[in-house]
Coordinates of C-alpha atoms in Angstrom, one line a residue:
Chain O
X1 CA 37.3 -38.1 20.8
X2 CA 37.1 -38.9 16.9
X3 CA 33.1 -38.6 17.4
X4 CA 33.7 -35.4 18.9
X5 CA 35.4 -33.8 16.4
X6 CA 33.6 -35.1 13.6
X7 CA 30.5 -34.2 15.3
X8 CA 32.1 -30.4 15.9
X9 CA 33.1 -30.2 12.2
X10 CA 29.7 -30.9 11.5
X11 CA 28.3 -28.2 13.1
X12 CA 30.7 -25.8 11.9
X13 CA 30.2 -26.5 8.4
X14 CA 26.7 -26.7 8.4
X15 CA 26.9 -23.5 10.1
X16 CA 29.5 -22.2 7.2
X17 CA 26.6 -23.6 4.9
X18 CA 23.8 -21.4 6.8
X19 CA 25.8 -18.5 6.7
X20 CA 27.1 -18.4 3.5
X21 CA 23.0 -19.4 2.6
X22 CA 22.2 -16.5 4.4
X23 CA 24.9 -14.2 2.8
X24 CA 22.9 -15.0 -0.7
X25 CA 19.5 -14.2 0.7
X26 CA 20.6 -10.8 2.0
X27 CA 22.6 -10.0 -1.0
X28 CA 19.6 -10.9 -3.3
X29 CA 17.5 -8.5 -0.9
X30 CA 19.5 -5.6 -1.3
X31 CA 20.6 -5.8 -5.0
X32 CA 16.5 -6.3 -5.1
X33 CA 15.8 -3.1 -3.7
X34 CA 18.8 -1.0 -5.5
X35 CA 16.8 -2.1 -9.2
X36 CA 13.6 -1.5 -7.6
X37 CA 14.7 1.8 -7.1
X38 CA 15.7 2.3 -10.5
X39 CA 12.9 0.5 -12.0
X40 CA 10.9 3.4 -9.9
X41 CA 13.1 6.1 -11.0
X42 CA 12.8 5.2 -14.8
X43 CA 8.6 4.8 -14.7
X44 CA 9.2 8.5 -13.3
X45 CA 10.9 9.4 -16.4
X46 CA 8.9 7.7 -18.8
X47 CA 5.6 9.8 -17.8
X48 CA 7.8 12.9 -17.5
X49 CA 8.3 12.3 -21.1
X50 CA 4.6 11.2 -22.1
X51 CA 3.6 15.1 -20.4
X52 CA 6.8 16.8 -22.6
X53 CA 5.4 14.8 -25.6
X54 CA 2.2 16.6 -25.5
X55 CA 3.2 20.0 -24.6
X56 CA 3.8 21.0 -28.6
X57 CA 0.2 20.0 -29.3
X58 CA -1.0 21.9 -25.7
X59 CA 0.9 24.9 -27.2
X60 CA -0.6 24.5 -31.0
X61 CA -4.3 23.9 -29.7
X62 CA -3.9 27.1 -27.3
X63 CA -1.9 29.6 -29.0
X64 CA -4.7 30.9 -31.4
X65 CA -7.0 31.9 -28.4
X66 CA -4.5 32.7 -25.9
X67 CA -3.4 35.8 -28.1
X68 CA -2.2 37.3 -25.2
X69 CA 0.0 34.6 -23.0
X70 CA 2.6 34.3 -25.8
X71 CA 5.5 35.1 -23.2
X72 CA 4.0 31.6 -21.5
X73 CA 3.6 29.6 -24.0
X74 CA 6.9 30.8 -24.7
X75 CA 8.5 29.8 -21.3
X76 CA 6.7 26.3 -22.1
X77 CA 8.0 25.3 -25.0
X78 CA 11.3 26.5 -23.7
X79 CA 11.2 24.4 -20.7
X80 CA 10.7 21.8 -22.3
X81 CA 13.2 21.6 -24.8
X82 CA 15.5 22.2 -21.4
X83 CA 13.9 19.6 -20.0
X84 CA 14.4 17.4 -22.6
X85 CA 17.9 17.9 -22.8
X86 CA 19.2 18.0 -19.6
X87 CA 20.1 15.0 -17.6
X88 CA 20.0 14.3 -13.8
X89 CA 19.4 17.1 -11.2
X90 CA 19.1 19.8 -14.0
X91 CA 16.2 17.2 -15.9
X92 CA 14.6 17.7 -12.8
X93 CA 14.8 21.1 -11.6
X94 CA 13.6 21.9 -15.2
X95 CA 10.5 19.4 -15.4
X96 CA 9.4 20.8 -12.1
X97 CA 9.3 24.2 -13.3
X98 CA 7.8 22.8 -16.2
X99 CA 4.6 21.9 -14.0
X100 CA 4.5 25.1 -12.4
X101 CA 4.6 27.2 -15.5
X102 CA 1.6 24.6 -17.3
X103 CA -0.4 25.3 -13.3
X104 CA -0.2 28.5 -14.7
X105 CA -1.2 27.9 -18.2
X106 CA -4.6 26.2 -16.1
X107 CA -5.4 29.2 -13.7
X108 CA -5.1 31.7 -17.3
X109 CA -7.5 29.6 -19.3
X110 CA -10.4 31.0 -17.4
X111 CA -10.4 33.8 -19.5
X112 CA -10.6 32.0 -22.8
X113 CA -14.1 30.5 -22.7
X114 CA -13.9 29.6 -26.3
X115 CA -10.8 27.6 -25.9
X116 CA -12.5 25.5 -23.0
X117 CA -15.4 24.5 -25.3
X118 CA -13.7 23.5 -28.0
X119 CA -13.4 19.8 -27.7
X120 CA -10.2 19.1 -29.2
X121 CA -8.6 21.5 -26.2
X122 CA -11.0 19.2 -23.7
X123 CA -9.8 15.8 -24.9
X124 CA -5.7 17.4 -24.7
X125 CA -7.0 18.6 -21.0
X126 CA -8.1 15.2 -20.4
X127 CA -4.8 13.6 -21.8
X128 CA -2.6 15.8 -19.5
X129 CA -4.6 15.2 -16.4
X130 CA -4.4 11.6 -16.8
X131 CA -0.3 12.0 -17.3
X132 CA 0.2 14.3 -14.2
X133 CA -2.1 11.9 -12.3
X134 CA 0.9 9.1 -13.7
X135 CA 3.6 11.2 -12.4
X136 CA 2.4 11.6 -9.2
X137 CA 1.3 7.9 -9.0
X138 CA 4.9 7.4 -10.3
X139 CA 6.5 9.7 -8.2
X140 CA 4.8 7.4 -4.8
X141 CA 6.3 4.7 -6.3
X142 CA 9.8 5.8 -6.2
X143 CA 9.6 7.0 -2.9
X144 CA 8.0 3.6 -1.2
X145 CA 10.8 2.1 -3.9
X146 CA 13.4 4.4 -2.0
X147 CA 11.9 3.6 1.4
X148 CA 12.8 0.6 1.5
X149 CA 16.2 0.8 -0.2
X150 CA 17.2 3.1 2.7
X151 CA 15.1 0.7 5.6
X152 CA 17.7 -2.1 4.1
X153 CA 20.7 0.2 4.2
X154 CA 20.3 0.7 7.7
X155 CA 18.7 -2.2 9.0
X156 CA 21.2 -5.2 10.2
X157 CA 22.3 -7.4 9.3
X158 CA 21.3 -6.1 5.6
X159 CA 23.2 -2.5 6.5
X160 CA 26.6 -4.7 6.6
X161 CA 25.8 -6.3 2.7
X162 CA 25.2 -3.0 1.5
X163 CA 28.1 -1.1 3.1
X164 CA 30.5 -3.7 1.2
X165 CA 28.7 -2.7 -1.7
X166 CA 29.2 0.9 -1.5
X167 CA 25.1 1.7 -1.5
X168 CA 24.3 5.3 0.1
X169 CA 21.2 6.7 0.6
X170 CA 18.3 8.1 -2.2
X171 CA 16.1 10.8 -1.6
X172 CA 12.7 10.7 -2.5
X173 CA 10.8 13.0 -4.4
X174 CA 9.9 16.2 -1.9
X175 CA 7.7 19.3 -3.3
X176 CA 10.1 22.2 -4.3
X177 CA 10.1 25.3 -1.9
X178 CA 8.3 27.2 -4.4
X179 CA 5.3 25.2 -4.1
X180 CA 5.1 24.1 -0.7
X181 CA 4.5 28.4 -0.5
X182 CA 1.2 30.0 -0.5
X183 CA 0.0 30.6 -4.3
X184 CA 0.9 34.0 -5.3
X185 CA -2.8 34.5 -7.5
X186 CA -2.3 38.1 -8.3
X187 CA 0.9 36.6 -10.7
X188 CA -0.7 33.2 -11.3
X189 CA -3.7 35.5 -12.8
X190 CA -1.4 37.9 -14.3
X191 CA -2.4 41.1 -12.4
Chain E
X1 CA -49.0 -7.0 -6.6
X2 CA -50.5 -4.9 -3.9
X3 CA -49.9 -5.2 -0.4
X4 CA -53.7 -6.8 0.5
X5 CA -53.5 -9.4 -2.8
X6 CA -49.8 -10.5 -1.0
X7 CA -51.7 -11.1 2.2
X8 CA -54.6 -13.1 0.3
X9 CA -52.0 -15.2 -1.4
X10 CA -50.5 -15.8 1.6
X11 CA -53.6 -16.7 3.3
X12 CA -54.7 -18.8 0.1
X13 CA -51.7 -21.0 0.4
X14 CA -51.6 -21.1 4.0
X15 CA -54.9 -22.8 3.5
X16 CA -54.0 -25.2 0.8
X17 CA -50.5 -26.2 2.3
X18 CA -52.8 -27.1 5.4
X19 CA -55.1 -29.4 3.1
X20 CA -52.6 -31.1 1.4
X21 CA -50.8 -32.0 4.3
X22 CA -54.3 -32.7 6.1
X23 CA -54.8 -35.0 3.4
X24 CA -51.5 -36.1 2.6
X25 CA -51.3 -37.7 6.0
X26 CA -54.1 -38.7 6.5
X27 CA -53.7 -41.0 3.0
X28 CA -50.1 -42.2 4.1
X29 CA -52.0 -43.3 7.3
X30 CA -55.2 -44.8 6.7
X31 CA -54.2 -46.7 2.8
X32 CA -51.4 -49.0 4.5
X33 CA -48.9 -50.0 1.2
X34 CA -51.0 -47.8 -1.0
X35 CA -51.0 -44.8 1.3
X36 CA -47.3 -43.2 0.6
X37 CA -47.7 -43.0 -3.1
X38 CA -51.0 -41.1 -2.9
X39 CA -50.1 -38.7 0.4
X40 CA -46.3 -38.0 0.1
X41 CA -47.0 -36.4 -3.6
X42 CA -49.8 -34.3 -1.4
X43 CA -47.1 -33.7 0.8
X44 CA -44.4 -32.3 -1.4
X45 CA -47.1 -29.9 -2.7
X46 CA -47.8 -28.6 0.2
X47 CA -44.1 -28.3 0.9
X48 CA -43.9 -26.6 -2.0
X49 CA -46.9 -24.1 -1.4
X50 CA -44.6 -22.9 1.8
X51 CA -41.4 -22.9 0.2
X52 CA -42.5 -20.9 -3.4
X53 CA -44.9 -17.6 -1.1
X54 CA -42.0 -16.6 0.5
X55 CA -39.8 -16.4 -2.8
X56 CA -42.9 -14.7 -4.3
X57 CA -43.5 -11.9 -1.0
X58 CA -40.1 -10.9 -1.6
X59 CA -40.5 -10.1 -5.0
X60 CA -43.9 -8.8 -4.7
X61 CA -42.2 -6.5 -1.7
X62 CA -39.0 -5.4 -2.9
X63 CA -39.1 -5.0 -6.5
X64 CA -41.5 -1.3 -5.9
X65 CA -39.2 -0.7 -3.6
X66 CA -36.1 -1.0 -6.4
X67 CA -38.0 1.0 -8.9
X68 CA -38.5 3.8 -6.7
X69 CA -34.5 3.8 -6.4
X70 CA -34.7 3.9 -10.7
X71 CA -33.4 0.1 -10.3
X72 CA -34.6 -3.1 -11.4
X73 CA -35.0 -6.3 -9.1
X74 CA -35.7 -10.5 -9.4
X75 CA -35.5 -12.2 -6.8
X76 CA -34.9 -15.4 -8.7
X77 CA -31.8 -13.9 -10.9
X78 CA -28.4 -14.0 -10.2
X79 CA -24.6 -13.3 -12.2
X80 CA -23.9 -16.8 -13.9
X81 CA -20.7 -18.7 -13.2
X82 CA -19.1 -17.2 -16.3
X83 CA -19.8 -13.7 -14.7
X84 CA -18.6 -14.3 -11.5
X85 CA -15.8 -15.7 -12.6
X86 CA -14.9 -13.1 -14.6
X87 CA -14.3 -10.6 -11.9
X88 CA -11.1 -12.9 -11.1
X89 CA -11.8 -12.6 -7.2
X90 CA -13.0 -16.2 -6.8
X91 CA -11.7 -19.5 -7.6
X92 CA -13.6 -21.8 -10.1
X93 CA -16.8 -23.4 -7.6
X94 CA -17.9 -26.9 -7.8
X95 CA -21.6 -25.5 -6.8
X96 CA -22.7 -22.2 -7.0
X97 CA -25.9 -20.3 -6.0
X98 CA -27.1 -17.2 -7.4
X99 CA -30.4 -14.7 -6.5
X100 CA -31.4 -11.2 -5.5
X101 CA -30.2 -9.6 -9.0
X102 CA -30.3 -5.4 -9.0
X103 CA -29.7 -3.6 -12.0
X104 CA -29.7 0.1 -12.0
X105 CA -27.6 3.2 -12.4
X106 CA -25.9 5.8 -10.4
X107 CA -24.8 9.3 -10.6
X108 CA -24.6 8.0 -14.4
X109 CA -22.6 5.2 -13.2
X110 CA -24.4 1.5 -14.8
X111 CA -24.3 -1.3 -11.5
X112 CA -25.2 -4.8 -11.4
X113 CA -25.4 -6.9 -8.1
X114 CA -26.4 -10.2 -6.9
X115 CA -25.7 -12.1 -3.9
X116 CA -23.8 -15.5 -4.7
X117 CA -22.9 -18.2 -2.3
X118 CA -19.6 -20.2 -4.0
X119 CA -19.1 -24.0 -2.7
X120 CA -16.9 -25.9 -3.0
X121 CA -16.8 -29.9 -2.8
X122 CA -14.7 -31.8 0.2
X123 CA -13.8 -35.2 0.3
X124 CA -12.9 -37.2 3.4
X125 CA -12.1 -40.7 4.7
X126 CA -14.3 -41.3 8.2
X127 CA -13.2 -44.6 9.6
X128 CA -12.5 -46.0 6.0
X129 CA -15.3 -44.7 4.4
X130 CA -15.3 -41.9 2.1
X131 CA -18.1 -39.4 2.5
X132 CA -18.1 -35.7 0.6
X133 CA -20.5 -32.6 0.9
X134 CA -19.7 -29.1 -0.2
X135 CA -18.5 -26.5 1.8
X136 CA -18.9 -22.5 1.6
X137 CA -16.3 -20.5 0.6
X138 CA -17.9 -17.6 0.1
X139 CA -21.1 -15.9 0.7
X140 CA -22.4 -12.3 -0.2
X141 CA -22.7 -10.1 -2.4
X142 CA -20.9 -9.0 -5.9
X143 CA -21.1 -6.1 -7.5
X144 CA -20.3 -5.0 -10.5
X145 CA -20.0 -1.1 -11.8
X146 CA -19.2 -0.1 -14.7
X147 CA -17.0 2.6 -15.2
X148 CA -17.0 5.5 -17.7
X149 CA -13.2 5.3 -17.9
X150 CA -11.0 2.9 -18.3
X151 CA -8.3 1.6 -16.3
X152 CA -5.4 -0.3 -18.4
X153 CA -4.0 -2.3 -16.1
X154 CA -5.9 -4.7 -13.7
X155 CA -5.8 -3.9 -10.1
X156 CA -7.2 -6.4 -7.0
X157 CA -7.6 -5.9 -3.9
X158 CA -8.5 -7.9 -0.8
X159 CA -8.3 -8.6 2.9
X160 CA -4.4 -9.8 4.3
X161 CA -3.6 -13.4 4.0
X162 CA -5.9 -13.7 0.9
X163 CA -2.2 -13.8 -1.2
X164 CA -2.6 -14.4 -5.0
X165 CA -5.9 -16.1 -3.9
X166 CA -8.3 -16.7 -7.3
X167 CA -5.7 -14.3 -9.1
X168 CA -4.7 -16.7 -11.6
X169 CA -3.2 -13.4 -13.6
X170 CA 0.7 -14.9 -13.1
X171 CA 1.3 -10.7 -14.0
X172 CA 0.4 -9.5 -11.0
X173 CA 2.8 -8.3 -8.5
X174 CA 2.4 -7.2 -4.9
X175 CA 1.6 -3.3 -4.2
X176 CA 3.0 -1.9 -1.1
X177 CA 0.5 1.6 -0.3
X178 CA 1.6 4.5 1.8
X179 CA -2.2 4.4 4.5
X180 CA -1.0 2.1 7.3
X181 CA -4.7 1.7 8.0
X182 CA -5.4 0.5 4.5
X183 CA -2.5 -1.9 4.9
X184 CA -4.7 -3.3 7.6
X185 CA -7.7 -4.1 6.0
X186 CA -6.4 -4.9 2.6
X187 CA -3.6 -6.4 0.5
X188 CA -3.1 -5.0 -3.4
X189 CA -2.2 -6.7 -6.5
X190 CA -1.2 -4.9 -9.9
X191 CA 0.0 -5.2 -13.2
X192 CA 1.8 -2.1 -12.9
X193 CA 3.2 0.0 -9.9
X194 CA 2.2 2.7 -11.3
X195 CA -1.1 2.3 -12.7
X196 CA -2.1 0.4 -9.2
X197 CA -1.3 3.7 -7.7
X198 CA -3.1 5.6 -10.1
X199 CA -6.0 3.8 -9.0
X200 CA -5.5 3.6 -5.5
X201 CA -4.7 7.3 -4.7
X202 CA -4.5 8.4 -0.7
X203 CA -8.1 9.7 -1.0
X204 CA -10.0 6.0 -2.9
X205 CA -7.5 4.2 -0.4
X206 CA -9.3 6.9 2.9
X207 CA -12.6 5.8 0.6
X208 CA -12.5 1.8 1.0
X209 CA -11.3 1.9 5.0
X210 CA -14.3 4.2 5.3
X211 CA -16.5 1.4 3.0
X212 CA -15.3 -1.4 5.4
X213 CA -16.6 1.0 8.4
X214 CA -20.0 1.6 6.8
X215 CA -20.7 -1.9 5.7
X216 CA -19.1 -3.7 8.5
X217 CA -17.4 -6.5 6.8
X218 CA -14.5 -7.9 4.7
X219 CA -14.5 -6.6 1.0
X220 CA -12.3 -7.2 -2.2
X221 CA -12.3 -6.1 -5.0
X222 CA -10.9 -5.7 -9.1
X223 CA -10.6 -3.2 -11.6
X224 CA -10.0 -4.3 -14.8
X225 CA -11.0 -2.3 -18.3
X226 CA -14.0 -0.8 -17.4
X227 CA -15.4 -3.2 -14.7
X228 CA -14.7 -2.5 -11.1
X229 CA -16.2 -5.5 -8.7
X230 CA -16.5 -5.6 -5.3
X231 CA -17.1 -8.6 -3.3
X232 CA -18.8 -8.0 0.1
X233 CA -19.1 -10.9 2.4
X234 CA -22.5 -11.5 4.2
X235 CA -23.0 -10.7 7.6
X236 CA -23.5 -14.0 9.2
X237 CA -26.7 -15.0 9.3
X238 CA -27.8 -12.3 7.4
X239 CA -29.5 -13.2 4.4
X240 CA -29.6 -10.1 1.6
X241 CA -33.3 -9.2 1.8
X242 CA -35.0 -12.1 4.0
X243 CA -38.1 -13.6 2.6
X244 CA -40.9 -12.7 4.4
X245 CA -42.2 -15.8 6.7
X246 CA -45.5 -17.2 5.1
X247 CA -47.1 -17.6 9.2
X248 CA -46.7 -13.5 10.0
X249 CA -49.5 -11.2 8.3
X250 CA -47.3 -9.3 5.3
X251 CA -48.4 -6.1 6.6
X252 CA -46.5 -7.0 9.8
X253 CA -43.6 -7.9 8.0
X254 CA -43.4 -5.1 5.3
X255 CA -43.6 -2.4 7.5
X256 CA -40.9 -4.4 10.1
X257 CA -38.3 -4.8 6.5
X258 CA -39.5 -1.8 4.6
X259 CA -36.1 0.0 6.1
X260 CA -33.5 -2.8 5.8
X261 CA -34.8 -3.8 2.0
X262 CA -34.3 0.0 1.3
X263 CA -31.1 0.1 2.7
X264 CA -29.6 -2.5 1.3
X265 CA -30.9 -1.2 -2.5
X266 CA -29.2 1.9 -1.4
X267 CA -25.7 0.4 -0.8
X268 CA -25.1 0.6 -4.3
X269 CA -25.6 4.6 -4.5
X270 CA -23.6 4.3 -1.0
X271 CA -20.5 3.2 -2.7
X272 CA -20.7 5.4 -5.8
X273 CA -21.0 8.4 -3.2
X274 CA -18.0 7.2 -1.0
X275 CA -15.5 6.4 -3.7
X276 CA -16.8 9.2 -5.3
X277 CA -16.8 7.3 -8.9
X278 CA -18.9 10.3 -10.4
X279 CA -16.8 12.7 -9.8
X280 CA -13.5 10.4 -10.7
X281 CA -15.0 10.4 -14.3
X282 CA -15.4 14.1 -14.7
X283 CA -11.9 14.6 -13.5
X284 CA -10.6 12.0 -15.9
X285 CA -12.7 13.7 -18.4
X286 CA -15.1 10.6 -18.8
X287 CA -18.1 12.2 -19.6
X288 CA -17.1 14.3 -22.8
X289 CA -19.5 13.2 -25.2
X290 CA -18.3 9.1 -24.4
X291 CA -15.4 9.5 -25.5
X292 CA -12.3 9.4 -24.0
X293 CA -8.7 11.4 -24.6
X294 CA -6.0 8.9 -25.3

């Protein structure tokens, strides 16, 4: 009877022990995934910055030939000083207008041969490619970062950890309406 | 070398392999004690006359072939240990073999490529004795391109269950890509998230699946500074351009390899074309003058 028992204590606690062993490993898993997601979030915002870092220079190496696109070099340097001082949803809103105003700045350019051969212009084109290439790469980043975040928040037994913790749901990173719509070219061109 | 002074080499050391084997054995035979020391040197020449036409044929054969591509080809040259170690992919060999170098350029794009065999050297306890021999752990070919732009942050790539492998980089973190497809045929380390997926956009990822479909086996791969390798196992029993055999007329076997010897120099342009790697560089603004925007 003694054996018995001591045997069935046994068991539980080494069941206590793989529980509570288990506990840890989801916990790790999910607090993993949360800072993943802000790790993501913040390599987003630190090439949203590197592209409104060269914006004054786009604007300086431009403005000369662009005589007449003042209004949108205007708009740029506007959204970005928005963008640079706005926080959260707002930061957002504002840096994607941001890229649709500078898609705009691109289509334009085709008038201004000059500007395109100068090579200073060329190597700032070059510079701002490579940076939009970085927020996009960025961008997937967060979203795989946020994919799994939300595959942990609703998968068991993780869904129960992260519940306790008070975790919701993340978005990713969608196109806005605007440009998930046709181009408009007769206002991209200006006509 | 022309095709009809190949086919008299061939013939001329047909004919003196024959004698010295001729006389070779018949020395080992008729001089008793004396016999071996006089025939088997005979013999090893001869041995050597068949052994050294076919490495000769294949230069003789494929090296026109390369320069009518704009590339350059020895048969006898390969990437040295320090080279092939350098691309990361492989772990340090206890033997290595290296031949079949091709030098040339692409679309602009500078490409070296060799085909290596790596060994490596086991040791095992038979019924208490201890016997070793070395054992291939990889055979096929490297490449190396080098690219007009640079890429900061090193990126590899190889088939699942490779793991870290050779990566001895301790920086490198696993990359999880969108393409389920790609996630079939490869597994991605990087430096950086980011930069990883700078590389590997949804269009290079389509690229390599549709490389593994055009060459038909496992490839891996690193991009690091300017160098992107790719390491293409052989198909087995398949060697990269196969000597021709010194018994078949060369005629025969030119016009029977002609095709394959040009299609394997072409699998450098191949890759270029599918990962687009030209057109990469213009959009990255590679080719302005050399240099590039910071």
């Amino acid at each position: 009877m003694l054996l018995v028992m001591e045997t069935l204590i046994n068991f539980i606690l080494l069941g206590v022990f793989f529980l509570l062993f288990g506990i840890y490993g989801i916990y790790n898993t999910v607090v993993a995934r949360k800072n993943q997601v802000e790790n993501a979030f913040g390599a987003v915002e630190a090439q949203l910055k590197r592209r409104r870092d060269l914006i004054p220079n786009l604007v300086e190496a431009v403005k000369q030939y662009m005589a007449y696109e003042q209004d949108l070099l205007k708009r740029l340097t506007q959204l970005r000083e928005q963008a640079e001082k706005a926080q959260g949803e707002e930061r957002l809103k504002a840096e994607g207008e941001l890229s649709r105003v500078l898609g705009q700045v691109w289509a334009r350019l085709e008038a201004y041969p000059d500007l395109k051969a100068s090579g200073n212009f060329l190597q700032l084109q070059a510079a701002l490619t490579e940076v939009e290439d970085s927020i996009a790469a960025a961008r997937r980043f967060y979203n795989q970062a946020v994919t799994d975040y939300n595959n942990v928040l609703e998968q068991i037994p993780f869904a129960f950890i992260a519940r306790a913790m008070g975790l919701t749901r993340k978005s990713v990173f969608t196109i806005p309406e605007e440009e998930r719509a046709a181009p408009n070219l007769g206002e991209l061109f200006g006509r | 070398m022309s095709l009809v002074e190949l086919e008299a080499a061939r013939k001329r050391a047909l004919l003196l392999s024959g004698v010295f084997f001729s006389l070779g054995g018949a020395l080992i035979l008729l001089l008793g004690p004396l016999g071996p020391f006089l025939g088997v040197p005979l013999v090893v020449l001869a041995l050597n006359q068949i052994s050294a036409f076919p490495k000769k044929a294949k230069q003789a054969l494929v090296a026109p072939l390369a320069e009518a591509l704009g590339f350059r080809y020895w048969a006898d040259r390969g990437f040295s240990e320090e080279e092939i170690l350098a691309s990361g992919i492989f772990h340090s060999p206890d033997h290595y073999h290296a031949e079949d170098l091709v030098e040339g350029e692409v679309n602009g794009i500078p490409f070296t490529s060799s085909h290596i065999t790596l060994y490596r050297k086991v040791e095992e306890v038979y019924e208490d004795r201890k016997r070793s021999y070395y054992q291939v752990f990889f055979s096929g070919v490297l490449y190396r391109f080098r690219l007009p732009f640079a890429v900061e942050k090193e990126v590899r790539f190889a088939p699942p269950g490779s793991g870290r492998g050779a990566y001895t980089n301790k920086r490198l973190e696993q990359v999880v890509l969108e393409s389920p497809e790609f996630n079939l045929f490869f597994q991605v380390y990087g430096e950086d998230q980011v930069e990883a997926r700078k590389l590997l956009t949804p269009r290079v990822q389509e690229a390599l699946v549709e490389l593994i479909r055009h060459l038909r086996t496992a490839i891996g791969g690193a991009v690091r500074g300017r160098d992107l390798w790719l390491a293409v196992k052989a198909v087995k029993g398949r060697e990269r351009f196969p000597k021709p055999p010194i018994l078949l007329p060369v005629t025969w076997t030119y016009e029977a390899w002609k095709a394959r010897y040009q299609d394997e120099l072409s699998k450098a342009s191949r890759v270029v074309e599918i990962l687009r790697l030209e057109e990469e560089a213009k959009r990255r603004g590679a080719f302005l003058g050399g240099s590039e925007a910071s």
